[in-house]
Coordinates of C-alpha atoms and ligand atoms in Angstrom, one line a residue:
M19 CA -8.8 19.4 -23.6
V20 CA -7.6 19.7 -20.0
A21 CA -10.1 18.2 -17.6
S22 CA -11.0 19.5 -14.2
I23 CA -11.0 17.0 -11.3
G24 CA -12.8 18.1 -8.2
H25 CA -13.8 16.0 -5.2
F26 CA -16.4 13.3 -4.5
I27 CA -18.5 14.4 -1.6
G28 CA -21.9 13.0 -0.4
N29 CA -22.0 10.7 -3.4
K30 CA -21.6 13.6 -5.9
L31 CA -18.8 14.9 -8.0
T32 CA -18.1 18.3 -6.5
P33 CA -15.9 21.1 -8.0
G34 CA -13.0 22.4 -5.9
K35 CA -13.5 25.8 -4.3
S36 CA -9.9 26.8 -3.3
G37 CA -8.7 27.9 -6.8
R38 CA -5.5 25.9 -6.0
T39 CA -4.9 23.0 -8.3
G40 CA -2.2 20.4 -9.3
D41 CA -1.2 19.2 -12.8
V42 CA -2.1 15.7 -13.9
T43 CA 0.0 14.6 -16.9
N44 CA 0.2 11.6 -19.2
P45 CA 3.6 10.2 -18.4
A46 CA 4.0 8.7 -21.9
T47 CA 3.6 12.0 -23.7
G48 CA 4.2 14.6 -21.1
E49 CA 0.9 16.2 -22.0
L50 CA -1.1 18.1 -19.3
T51 CA -4.4 16.1 -19.2
A52 CA -6.2 17.5 -16.1
K53 CA -6.1 20.0 -13.3
V54 CA -6.9 18.4 -9.9
A55 CA -8.4 20.6 -7.2
F56 CA -6.5 21.0 -3.9
A57 CA -8.9 21.1 -1.0
T58 CA -8.8 23.7 1.8
A59 CA -9.3 22.9 5.5
A60 CA -12.8 24.2 5.1
E61 CA -13.6 21.8 2.3
V62 CA -12.2 18.9 4.4
D63 CA -14.3 20.1 7.3
A64 CA -17.4 20.0 5.1
A65 CA -16.6 16.4 4.0
V66 CA -16.0 15.3 7.6
A67 CA -19.4 16.8 8.7
I68 CA -21.2 14.8 6.0
A69 CA -19.3 11.7 6.9
R70 CA -19.9 12.0 10.6
K71 CA -23.7 12.2 10.1
A72 CA -23.8 9.3 7.6
Q73 CA -21.5 7.1 9.8
V74 CA -24.0 6.8 12.7
A75 CA -26.6 5.1 10.6
W76 CA -24.0 3.0 8.7
A77 CA -22.5 1.7 11.9
A78 CA -26.0 0.7 13.0
T79 CA -26.6 -1.1 9.7
P80 CA -26.3 -4.9 10.3
P81 CA -22.9 -6.1 9.0
L82 CA -24.8 -8.6 6.8
R83 CA -26.3 -5.6 4.9
R84 CA -23.0 -3.7 4.8
Q85 CA -21.3 -6.8 3.3
R86 CA -24.0 -6.9 0.6
V87 CA -22.8 -3.5 -0.5
M88 CA -19.3 -4.9 -0.7
F89 CA -20.6 -7.8 -2.8
N90 CA -22.1 -5.2 -5.2
L91 CA -18.9 -3.3 -5.3
K92 CA -17.0 -6.5 -6.1
S93 CA -19.1 -7.2 -9.2
L94 CA -18.9 -3.5 -10.3
V95 CA -15.1 -3.4 -10.0
E96 CA -14.9 -6.7 -12.0
K97 CA -17.1 -5.1 -14.7
R98 CA -15.2 -1.9 -14.8
T99 CA -11.7 -3.3 -14.4
D100 CA -10.7 -2.2 -18.0
D101 CA -11.9 1.4 -17.4
L102 CA -10.0 1.5 -14.1
A103 CA -6.9 0.1 -15.7
R104 CA -7.0 2.5 -18.6
L105 CA -7.2 5.5 -16.2
M106 CA -4.4 4.1 -14.1
S107 CA -2.2 3.6 -17.2
L108 CA -2.9 7.0 -18.6
E109 CA -2.0 8.9 -15.4
H110 CA 0.5 6.5 -13.7
G111 CA 2.2 5.1 -16.9
K112 CA 2.1 1.4 -15.9
T113 CA 1.1 -1.1 -18.6
F114 CA -2.5 -1.9 -19.1
D115 CA -2.0 -5.6 -18.0
D116 CA -0.2 -4.6 -14.9
A117 CA -3.0 -2.1 -14.1
K118 CA -5.6 -4.8 -14.5
G119 CA -3.5 -6.9 -12.1
E120 CA -3.6 -4.1 -9.6
A121 CA -7.3 -3.9 -9.8
G122 CA -7.4 -7.6 -9.2
R123 CA -5.3 -7.2 -6.1
G124 CA -7.7 -4.5 -4.8
L125 CA -10.6 -6.9 -5.5
E126 CA -9.1 -9.5 -3.3
V127 CA -9.5 -7.2 -0.3
I128 CA -13.0 -6.3 -1.4
E129 CA -13.7 -10.0 -1.5
F130 CA -12.3 -10.4 2.1
S131 CA -14.5 -7.5 3.2
C132 CA -17.6 -9.4 1.9
G133 CA -17.2 -11.7 4.9
I134 CA -17.1 -8.8 7.4
A135 CA -20.1 -10.2 9.4
H136 CA -17.9 -13.2 10.2
H137 CA -14.6 -11.2 10.7
M138 CA -16.2 -8.8 13.2
K139 CA -18.1 -11.4 15.2
G140 CA -17.2 -11.2 18.9
D141 CA -16.2 -13.6 21.6
F142 CA -18.5 -14.8 24.4
T143 CA -17.6 -16.6 27.6
E144 CA -20.3 -18.0 29.8
Q145 CA -19.8 -18.1 33.6
V146 CA -16.7 -15.8 34.0
A147 CA -17.8 -15.9 37.6
S148 CA -20.9 -17.4 39.2
D149 CA -23.9 -16.3 37.2
M150 CA -21.8 -13.8 35.3
D151 CA -21.1 -13.8 31.5
S152 CA -18.7 -11.7 29.5
W153 CA -18.4 -10.9 25.8
S154 CA -16.2 -8.8 23.6
I155 CA -17.3 -6.9 20.5
R156 CA -15.6 -4.7 17.9
Q157 CA -17.1 -1.4 17.0
P158 CA -16.2 1.0 14.2
L159 CA -14.1 4.1 15.0
G160 CA -16.2 6.8 13.2
V161 CA -14.8 8.8 10.3
V162 CA -11.4 7.6 9.2
A163 CA -9.0 8.9 6.6
G164 CA -6.7 7.2 4.0
I165 CA -3.8 9.0 2.4
T166 CA -2.5 7.0 -0.6
P167 CA 0.6 7.1 -2.9
F168 CA 0.7 7.4 -6.7
N169 CA 2.0 3.9 -7.4
F170 CA -1.2 1.9 -6.7
P171 CA -4.1 4.3 -7.2
I172 CA -6.7 1.6 -6.9
M173 CA -5.2 -1.3 -4.9
I174 CA -4.3 0.8 -1.9
P175 CA -7.5 2.8 -1.7
C176 CA -9.2 -0.7 -1.7
W177 CA -6.9 -2.0 1.0
M178 CA -8.1 0.8 3.2
G179 CA -11.5 1.8 2.0
A180 CA -13.0 -1.7 1.6
M181 CA -11.9 -2.6 5.1
A182 CA -12.9 0.7 6.8
V183 CA -16.3 0.9 5.2
A184 CA -17.2 -2.8 5.7
C185 CA -16.3 -2.4 9.4
G186 CA -18.9 0.4 9.7
N187 CA -16.8 3.6 9.3
A188 CA -17.1 6.5 6.9
F189 CA -13.9 6.7 4.9
I190 CA -12.3 9.9 3.4
L191 CA -9.7 9.2 0.8
K192 CA -7.0 11.7 0.0
P193 CA -5.4 10.1 -3.1
S194 CA -2.1 11.0 -4.7
E195 CA -2.4 14.2 -6.7
K196 CA -0.5 12.6 -9.5
D197 CA -3.1 10.1 -10.6
P198 CA -6.5 10.9 -9.0
S199 CA -8.9 9.8 -11.8
A200 CA -9.0 6.0 -11.0
P201 CA -9.7 6.6 -7.3
M202 CA -12.5 9.1 -8.3
L203 CA -14.1 6.3 -10.4
L204 CA -13.7 3.9 -7.5
A205 CA -15.7 6.4 -5.3
E206 CA -18.5 6.4 -8.0
L207 CA -18.5 2.6 -7.9
F208 CA -18.9 2.6 -4.1
A209 CA -21.9 4.9 -4.5
E210 CA -23.4 2.7 -7.3
A211 CA -22.9 -0.4 -5.1
G212 CA -25.1 1.2 -2.4
A213 CA -22.8 2.9 0.0
P214 CA -24.9 5.8 1.5
A215 CA -23.8 9.3 0.7
G216 CA -20.9 10.3 2.9
I217 CA -19.5 6.8 3.5
F218 CA -16.8 6.8 0.9
Q219 CA -15.6 10.3 -0.1
V220 CA -12.6 11.6 -2.0
V221 CA -11.0 14.9 -1.1
N222 CA -8.2 15.7 -3.5
G223 CA -5.3 17.8 -2.4
D224 CA -1.8 18.2 -1.1
K225 CA -0.3 18.8 2.3
A226 CA -3.1 21.2 3.3
A227 CA -5.7 18.5 2.9
V228 CA -3.6 15.9 4.7
D229 CA -2.9 18.3 7.6
A230 CA -6.6 19.2 7.9
L231 CA -7.5 15.5 8.1
L232 CA -4.7 14.8 10.7
M233 CA -5.7 17.7 12.9
H234 CA -9.5 17.3 12.6
P235 CA -11.1 16.4 16.0
D236 CA -13.7 14.2 14.3
V237 CA -11.2 12.0 12.4
P238 CA -9.8 9.6 15.0
A239 CA -7.7 7.4 12.7
T240 CA -5.6 7.7 9.6
S241 CA -4.1 5.1 7.3
F242 CA -1.1 6.3 5.2
V243 CA 0.9 4.6 2.5
G244 CA 3.7 6.5 0.9
S245 CA 7.4 7.5 1.4
T246 CA 9.1 7.1 4.7
A247 CA 9.7 10.9 5.2
I248 CA 6.1 11.8 4.8
G249 CA 4.9 8.7 6.6
Q250 CA 6.9 9.6 9.6
Y251 CA 5.5 13.1 9.5
V252 CA 1.9 11.8 9.3
Y253 CA 2.5 9.3 12.1
H254 CA 4.0 11.9 14.4
T255 CA 1.4 14.5 13.6
G256 CA -1.5 12.2 14.0
T257 CA -0.3 10.4 17.2
Q258 CA 0.5 13.8 18.8
Q259 CA -3.2 14.4 18.5
N260 CA -3.7 11.1 20.3
K261 CA -5.1 9.5 17.2
R262 CA -4.6 6.0 15.8
V263 CA -2.2 6.1 12.8
Q264 CA -0.7 3.4 10.6
A265 CA 1.9 4.5 8.1
L266 CA 3.3 2.0 5.6
C267 CA 6.4 3.4 4.0
G268 CA 9.4 3.1 1.7
A269 CA 11.4 0.0 1.0
K270 CA 14.6 -1.5 -0.4
N271 CA 13.8 -5.1 -1.0
H272 CA 16.7 -7.6 -1.3
M273 CA 16.5 -11.0 -3.1
V274 CA 19.2 -13.4 -1.9
I275 CA 20.3 -15.8 -4.5
M276 CA 22.0 -18.9 -3.2
P277 CA 24.5 -20.8 -5.3
D278 CA 22.1 -23.8 -5.8
A279 CA 19.3 -21.6 -7.1
D280 CA 17.8 -22.2 -10.6
L281 CA 19.3 -19.2 -12.4
D282 CA 16.7 -19.2 -15.2
Q283 CA 14.0 -18.9 -12.6
V284 CA 16.0 -16.3 -10.7
T285 CA 16.5 -14.2 -13.9
D286 CA 12.8 -14.3 -14.8
A287 CA 11.9 -13.3 -11.2
L288 CA 14.4 -10.4 -11.1
I289 CA 13.2 -9.0 -14.4
G290 CA 9.6 -9.0 -13.3
A291 CA 10.2 -7.9 -9.7
G292 CA 12.9 -5.4 -10.6
Y293 CA 11.5 -3.7 -13.7
G294 CA 7.8 -4.4 -13.6
A295 CA 5.9 -1.1 -13.2
A296 CA 9.3 0.5 -13.9
G297 CA 10.4 -0.4 -10.4
E298 CA 7.7 1.9 -8.9
R299 CA 6.5 -0.7 -6.4
C300 CA 7.1 -0.8 -2.7
M301 CA 7.6 -4.6 -3.1
A302 CA 9.9 -4.3 -6.1
I303 CA 13.3 -6.0 -5.8
S304 CA 15.9 -3.4 -6.0
V305 CA 18.9 -5.3 -4.6
A306 CA 20.0 -8.8 -5.7
V307 CA 22.5 -10.4 -3.3
A308 CA 24.5 -13.0 -5.2
V309 CA 25.9 -15.5 -2.7
G310 CA 29.2 -17.4 -3.3
D311 CA 30.2 -18.0 -6.9
V312 CA 26.7 -17.2 -8.3
G313 CA 27.4 -13.6 -9.2
D314 CA 29.2 -13.9 -12.6
R315 CA 26.8 -16.6 -13.8
L316 CA 23.8 -14.4 -12.8
M317 CA 25.1 -11.3 -14.5
A318 CA 25.7 -13.2 -17.7
K319 CA 22.0 -14.2 -17.8
L320 CA 20.6 -10.9 -16.4
A321 CA 22.4 -8.2 -18.4
P322 CA 21.1 -9.2 -21.9
R323 CA 17.5 -9.5 -20.5
V324 CA 17.7 -6.0 -19.0
A325 CA 19.1 -4.5 -22.2
A326 CA 16.3 -6.1 -24.2
L327 CA 13.4 -4.8 -22.0
K328 CA 10.6 -3.4 -24.2
V329 CA 9.9 0.1 -23.0
G330 CA 6.9 2.0 -24.3
P331 CA 3.6 3.6 -23.5
G332 CA 1.5 1.7 -21.0
L333 CA -1.4 1.3 -23.4
D334 CA 0.8 -0.3 -26.1
P335 CA 0.3 -4.1 -25.6
Q336 CA 3.9 -4.7 -26.7
S337 CA 5.3 -2.7 -23.8
E338 CA 6.8 -4.6 -20.8
M339 CA 7.7 -1.4 -19.0
G340 CA 6.1 2.0 -19.1
P341 CA 7.4 5.5 -18.3
L342 CA 8.0 6.9 -14.9
V343 CA 5.2 8.9 -13.3
T344 CA 6.6 12.4 -13.7
R345 CA 9.5 14.1 -15.4
Q346 CA 10.7 15.2 -12.0
H347 CA 10.7 11.6 -10.7
R348 CA 12.5 10.3 -13.8
D349 CA 15.2 12.9 -13.4
K350 CA 15.6 11.9 -9.7
V351 CA 16.0 8.2 -10.7
M352 CA 18.5 9.2 -13.4
G353 CA 20.4 11.2 -10.8
Y354 CA 20.8 8.1 -8.7
V355 CA 22.2 6.3 -11.7
D356 CA 24.8 9.1 -12.2
L357 CA 25.6 8.9 -8.5
G358 CA 26.1 5.1 -8.6
V359 CA 28.7 5.5 -11.4
K360 CA 30.4 8.2 -9.3
E361 CA 30.4 6.0 -6.2
G362 CA 32.3 3.3 -8.2
A363 CA 29.6 0.8 -8.9
K364 CA 29.8 -0.9 -12.3
L365 CA 26.9 0.2 -14.6
V366 CA 26.5 -2.9 -16.7
V367 CA 23.3 -1.8 -18.5
D368 CA 22.7 1.9 -18.9
G369 CA 19.2 2.9 -19.7
R370 CA 19.7 6.6 -19.3
G371 CA 20.0 7.3 -23.1
L372 CA 16.7 5.7 -24.1
K373 CA 14.7 7.7 -26.7
L374 CA 11.4 6.7 -28.1
Q375 CA 10.3 8.1 -31.4
G376 CA 7.0 9.9 -31.1
Y377 CA 7.3 10.0 -27.3
E378 CA 10.2 12.5 -26.9
N379 CA 8.4 14.3 -24.1
G380 CA 7.5 11.1 -22.2
N381 CA 9.2 10.2 -18.9
F382 CA 10.9 7.1 -20.3
M383 CA 14.2 5.5 -19.3
G384 CA 15.5 2.1 -20.0
G385 CA 16.4 -0.5 -17.4
C386 CA 19.6 0.0 -15.5
L387 CA 21.7 -2.7 -14.0
F388 CA 24.6 -2.2 -11.5
D389 CA 27.1 -4.8 -10.4
N390 CA 29.6 -4.6 -7.5
V391 CA 27.4 -2.3 -5.5
T392 CA 28.6 -2.1 -1.9
T393 CA 26.6 -1.5 1.3
G394 CA 28.2 1.9 1.9
M395 CA 27.0 3.4 -1.3
T396 CA 24.0 5.8 -1.4
I397 CA 22.4 3.8 -4.3
Y398 CA 22.4 0.8 -1.9
K399 CA 21.0 2.7 1.1
D400 CA 18.3 4.9 -0.5
E401 CA 15.1 3.8 -2.1
I402 CA 15.4 4.8 -5.8
F403 CA 11.9 3.7 -6.9
G404 CA 12.8 3.3 -10.5
P405 CA 14.0 0.6 -13.0
V406 CA 17.4 0.3 -11.4
L407 CA 18.7 -3.1 -10.0
S408 CA 21.8 -3.3 -7.8
V409 CA 23.8 -6.5 -7.6
V410 CA 25.9 -6.9 -4.5
R411 CA 28.1 -9.9 -3.8
A412 CA 28.2 -11.8 -0.5
K413 CA 30.7 -14.6 0.4
G414 CA 28.1 -16.8 2.2
F415 CA 24.6 -17.0 3.6
D416 CA 25.6 -15.3 6.9
E417 CA 26.9 -12.2 5.2
A418 CA 23.8 -12.1 2.9
I419 CA 21.3 -12.2 5.8
K420 CA 23.3 -9.7 7.7
M421 CA 23.0 -7.2 4.8
V422 CA 19.3 -7.6 4.7
N423 CA 19.0 -7.3 8.5
D424 CA 21.3 -4.3 8.7
H425 CA 19.4 -2.3 6.1
A426 CA 17.1 0.5 7.4
Y427 CA 14.1 -0.7 5.5
G428 CA 12.2 -3.9 6.2
N429 CA 9.3 -4.3 3.8
G430 CA 9.8 -7.4 1.7
T431 CA 12.6 -9.9 0.8
A432 CA 13.1 -13.2 -0.9
I433 CA 15.5 -16.1 -1.0
F434 CA 16.0 -18.3 -4.1
T435 CA 17.4 -21.7 -3.3
R436 CA 16.7 -25.4 -3.5
D437 CA 18.0 -25.9 0.1
G438 CA 15.3 -26.2 2.7
D439 CA 17.7 -25.5 5.6
A440 CA 18.8 -22.2 4.1
A441 CA 15.3 -21.2 3.3
R442 CA 14.0 -22.0 6.8
A443 CA 16.9 -20.2 8.5
F444 CA 16.3 -17.2 6.3
A445 CA 12.5 -17.1 6.9
S446 CA 13.1 -17.4 10.7
G447 CA 16.0 -15.0 11.1
V448 CA 15.4 -12.2 8.7
Q449 CA 14.2 -8.9 10.1
I450 CA 11.6 -8.2 7.4
G451 CA 7.8 -8.2 7.4
M452 CA 7.1 -10.2 4.2
V453 CA 9.3 -13.0 3.1
G454 CA 9.3 -15.0 -0.1
I455 CA 10.9 -18.4 -0.6
N456 CA 11.4 -18.7 -4.4
V457 CA 8.6 -16.0 -4.6
P458 CA 10.1 -12.6 -5.6
I459 CA 7.2 -10.4 -4.6
P460 CA 5.6 -12.0 -1.5
V461 CA 2.5 -9.7 -1.2
P462 CA 0.3 -11.5 1.3
V463 CA -3.2 -12.5 0.2
A464 CA -6.1 -10.5 1.6
Y465 CA -6.9 -13.0 4.4
H466 CA -3.3 -12.6 5.7
S467 CA -2.1 -9.0 6.3
F468 CA 0.4 -6.7 4.6
G469 CA 3.1 -4.8 6.5
G470 CA 6.8 -4.3 6.7
W471 CA 9.2 -3.8 9.6
K472 CA 11.7 -1.1 10.6
A473 CA 11.6 2.1 8.6
S474 CA 9.0 0.6 6.3
I475 CA 6.2 1.0 8.8
F476 CA 5.2 3.3 11.7
G477 CA 2.3 2.0 13.9
D478 CA 1.3 -1.3 15.2
H479 CA -1.1 -2.7 12.6
G480 CA -0.5 -4.2 9.2
I481 CA -3.1 -3.3 6.6
Y482 CA -6.1 -5.4 5.4
G483 CA -7.1 -8.9 6.6
M484 CA -7.7 -9.2 10.4
E485 CA -5.1 -6.5 11.0
G486 CA -7.4 -4.2 9.0
V487 CA -10.4 -5.2 11.1
R488 CA -8.4 -4.5 14.3
F489 CA -7.2 -1.1 13.0
Y490 CA -10.6 0.1 11.9
T491 CA -12.5 -1.1 15.0
R492 CA -12.1 -0.8 18.8
L493 CA -12.7 -3.5 21.3
K494 CA -15.4 -3.3 23.9
T495 CA -15.8 -6.0 26.6
I496 CA -19.1 -6.3 28.5
T497 CA -19.5 -8.2 31.8
A498 CA -23.0 -9.0 32.9
R499 CA -24.9 -10.5 35.8
W500 CA -28.6 -10.6 36.4
P501 CA -28.8 -11.0 40.2
T502 CA -31.9 -12.5 41.7
G503 CA -33.0 -12.0 45.3
I504 CA -30.0 -12.2 47.7
R505 CA -28.2 -8.9 48.2
S506 CA -24.6 -9.2 49.5
G507 CA -24.1 -5.5 50.2
A508 CA -21.3 -3.2 49.0
E509 CA -17.9 -4.8 48.4
F510 CA -14.9 -2.5 49.0
A511 CA -12.1 -5.0 48.2
F512 CA -11.3 -6.8 44.9
K513 CA -11.8 -10.5 45.4
A514 CA -10.7 -13.5 43.3
R515 CA -13.6 -14.4 41.0
N516 CA -15.4 -17.6 41.7
Ligands
NAD611 P1 4.6 10.4 -1.1 O1 5.0 10.1 0.3 O2 5.2 11.5 -1.8 O3 3.0 10.7 -1.1 C1 2.1 9.9 -0.4 C2 0.9 10.7 -0.1 O4 1.3 11.8 0.8 C3 0.2 11.4 -1.2 O5 -1.2 11.4 -1.1 C4 0.7 12.8 -1.2 O6 -0.1 13.8 -1.7 C5 0.9 13.0 0.3 N1 1.9 14.0 0.6 C6 3.0 14.3 -0.1 N2 3.8 15.3 0.5 C7 3.1 15.6 1.7 C8 3.4 16.4 2.8 N3 4.5 17.2 2.7 N4 2.6 16.5 3.8 C9 1.5 15.7 3.8 N5 1.2 14.8 2.8 C10 2.0 14.8 1.8 O7 4.7 9.0 -1.8 P2 4.6 8.6 -3.4 O8 5.7 9.2 -4.1 O9 3.2 9.0 -3.8 O10 4.6 7.1 -3.3 C11 5.8 6.3 -3.4 C12 6.3 5.9 -2.0 O11 5.3 5.1 -1.4 C13 7.5 5.0 -2.1 O12 8.4 5.4 -1.0 C14 7.0 3.6 -1.8 O13 7.9 2.7 -1.3 C15 5.8 3.9 -0.9 N6 4.9 2.8 -0.9 C16 4.8 2.0 0.2 C17 4.0 1.0 0.3 C18 3.9 0.0 1.4 O14 2.9 -0.7 1.6 N7 4.9 0.0 2.3 C19 3.1 0.7 -0.8 C20 3.1 1.6 -1.9 C21 4.0 2.6 -1.9

């Protein structure tokens, strides 16, 4: 049975009207499981109109009441975590455990949004001049849009949606067309939690829906997470309309391994961070920089572990790594492995030939491990977004940090060492937004903020935490005096305040 997935408008599941659809497949079997509607500009326009109306009352709702809705959402997401995780695993391919972890990371942001009354409270200064007071407040923007990637179908809509809604905006989500079912369930949970109709909506679609949101005069801000090429397009298109845009984009995260690091810890960290979710994470480690004489010892430990990875369907509890999201993406990743061999890197573990009995049409591949990768190779420069780890060798710390800093991307990085000096110099000097010290995937907790540097971000705000509050609100500052009696007449010149 092939299901039909429409939109979620005004707190109702709504069928698509355009007749255009996209295929949703099960990555483990290759089966077509659903057709997802692709919205037209007119459908986007209708959703914006509903959102616009609802937002006025929502913005006027005391933050205390808005945050109670977020509390309800928190317990609903907790209750329905297994359902969300199952949907994610069936359409994305990630393991059930990993999908549950993803929902947990989304929950952290919902929990942060439960304190929105506190996070939005303003500043007040008494007596900025004689008998004059001043205060600053943050007000929501109106109707805001979120465009999200396939690889975190719940966590990233929560990063954006929880913050935007708690701040008093109406939020329109345009999720990835590859795995729309989990975000549709999230929208139902928002409604069940008490979000009024029109406050959290889902418009499914492709470029046409994204363009309609970017060009819409009643959508003043857009959050985007996805690839750098599309992120740049979204940023340029939105800002040309004088809108606020944040675009969090691609990555090539390096882990620097110093000669004094504990190599058993490093190996565990690289296996999890390089091959977890089949490498389809923007914070995955895709380059290991082996410093000094550590390279050969590291390879001896790493290679057998990569070769022994248990690959299988996401819902099989034995699987450590699931399939890639689509056949097209798997072929692209395999193409990069072919290219790495051509470029002269040493393919120490080759996962290209993996076949799984009973899952011949699934998008599986085994883990791949390259040694002797150099900085001029395409497999070093490009984001591959698959289970492919490249080991590069560096003579010393200075060469290692230079590699990280010279790379176009700047999302995350890590150093593994027992040396506090090296770790401190790395954390201070590295040109990257999120840094781990003996932590391979340093995703900040919700009360800090997430965001890379360089080609990994366009725009000035990180996502969630106080950066999220700043992105989804604008500042207003009021200066007040209540004069009594004496009138001083018109003043034509600015004067120092006193
Ligand atoms: P993608 O750029 O292909 O798609 C992202 C979104 O943009 C989707 O909703 C998609 O429908 C839409 N889109 C696709 N083509 C478009 C077009 N031509 N015009 C307008 N919109 C378009 O990304 P993806 O493959 O879904 O996700 C993987 C990418 O996301 C990787 O590059 C990964 O590093 C990145 N990512 C970054 C972060 C981060 O926080 N920096 C987090 C997760 C994923």
